[in-house]
Phi, psi and omega in degrees: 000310161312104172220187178220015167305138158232135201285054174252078184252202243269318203256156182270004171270320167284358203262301197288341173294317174307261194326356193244284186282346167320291154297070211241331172291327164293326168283346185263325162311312195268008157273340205260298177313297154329308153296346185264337189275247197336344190272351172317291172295003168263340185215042157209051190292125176275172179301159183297147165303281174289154194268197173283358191247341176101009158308132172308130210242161144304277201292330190270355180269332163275004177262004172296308189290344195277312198287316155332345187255329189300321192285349196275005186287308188299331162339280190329316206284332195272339173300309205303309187312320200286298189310302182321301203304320166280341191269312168245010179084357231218097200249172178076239160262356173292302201309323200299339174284333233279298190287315199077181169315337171289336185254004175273318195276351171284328166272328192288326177296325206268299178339286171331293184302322183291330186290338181306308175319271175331297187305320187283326183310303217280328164313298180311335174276326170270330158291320193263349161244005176300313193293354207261311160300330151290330160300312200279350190268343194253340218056017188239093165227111207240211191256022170269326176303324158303341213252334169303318199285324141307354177235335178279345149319300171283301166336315164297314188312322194256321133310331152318293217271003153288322194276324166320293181310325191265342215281357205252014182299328177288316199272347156305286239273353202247018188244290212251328178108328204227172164193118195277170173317294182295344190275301169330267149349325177266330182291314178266343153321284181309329192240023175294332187282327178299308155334317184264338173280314182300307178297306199295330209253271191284007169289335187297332200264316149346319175264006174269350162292287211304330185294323198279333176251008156318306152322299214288299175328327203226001142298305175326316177285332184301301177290333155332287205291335180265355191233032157097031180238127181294156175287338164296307205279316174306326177293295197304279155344262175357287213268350159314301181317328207270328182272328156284336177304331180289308187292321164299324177309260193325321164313312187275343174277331180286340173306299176324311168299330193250341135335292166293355191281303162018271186307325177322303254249315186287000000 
């Protein structure tokens, strides 16, 4: 685990494939977390976003955002490695040094706020169009909900190409220790179609991953269950397991994208 490879080709899928065994100790704790996180959440379930009538609840939107920023703790160590690795050569657990502890909480803190960011959007998005999403899944829309459902499009549309500009922030921070606005900023400026074909190419990909490892899934969960394990909980694990391995998978390619634009602009 200690190397100095650096895990840089040609295509950004081999980049993310390298970086997944390399780090493969760091990815397997933020999966053993993750599961200990759900199982948490299995057996502390919080209130509904919406009650039964579909009203918006206060109290499930803020325990939607505590937990969304807790699954994002296991995260952090693995974006922090993808960034090292590609910027400084330094793969596994050697990356975890390379800065020492001042430069993991310094990247972990700007990570934290953004998923802190993210959890409130995605909350605020879901209060204000799920019911809207639920008429269309029924066929029953009509057109101010469409037209909601339409504003609500673009909006995502415009936090995307936000998260574009800004995204280059980690890879500022683990290059220079800092990272002004404008400097940032600029990194998404120069690379936004680079930046924006790639990131758009992997929010696509992603649910054709998790579709592509259903099977597997539910083998996995069959020998759980044969071999003296229940099914609720053998499911629960699983598909725990599975989803962070998609979420380190997807962690470490946007590391790879916003590294390399990084490296363009420098």
């Amino acid at each position: 685990m200690n190397g100095h490879a650096q895990p840089f080709k040609t295509w950004i899928i081999q980049d993310g494939m390298a970086l997944m065994w390399q780090g493969r100790g760091i990815v397997a704790i933020s999966v053993l977390l993750t599961v200990l996180i759900s199982g948490l959440g299995a057996v502390m379930p919080g209130p509904a976003l919406l009650d039964t009538e579909g009203t918006p609840n206060l109290t499930g939107a803020i325990w939607q955002v505590i937990w969304f920023a807790i699954y994002a703790i296991p995260l952090i160590p693995v974006a922090y490695v993808s960034h090292i690795a590609v910027l400084r050569g330094e793969v596994g657990f050697a990356a975890m040094r390379v800065q020492g502890l001042t430069g993991l909480l310094r990247f972990a803190r700007g990570m934290m706020a953004a998923a802190l960011v993210v959890a409130v959007l995605v909350t605020l998005y879901q209060l204000v169009f799920v019911s809207d999403l639920l008429l269309m899944s029924t066929g029953r829309v009509d057109a101010s909900a469409a037209l909601r459902l339409g504003a609500g499009a673009v909006v995502a549309l415009l936090v995307f190409a936000l998260f574009v500009l800004l995204g280059a922030w980690g890879a500022m921070i683990v290059q220079a220790g800092q990272a002004r606005f404008g400097d940032v900023l600029a990194v998404g400026r120069r690379c936004f179609f680079f930046l924006f074909a790639r990131l758009l190419a992997v929010v696509l990909f992603l649910p054709i991953l998790s579709a592509l490892v259903l099977p597997v899934m539910g083998q996995v969960v069959a020998i759980l269950v044969a071999i003296g394990i229940p099914a609720d909980p053998a499911f629960l694990i699983v598909s725990a397991a599975f989803s962070a391995l998609i979420g380190c998978f997807a962690v470490v390619l946007v590391s790879v994208i916003f590294c390399r634009a990084s490296l363009r602009v420098k």
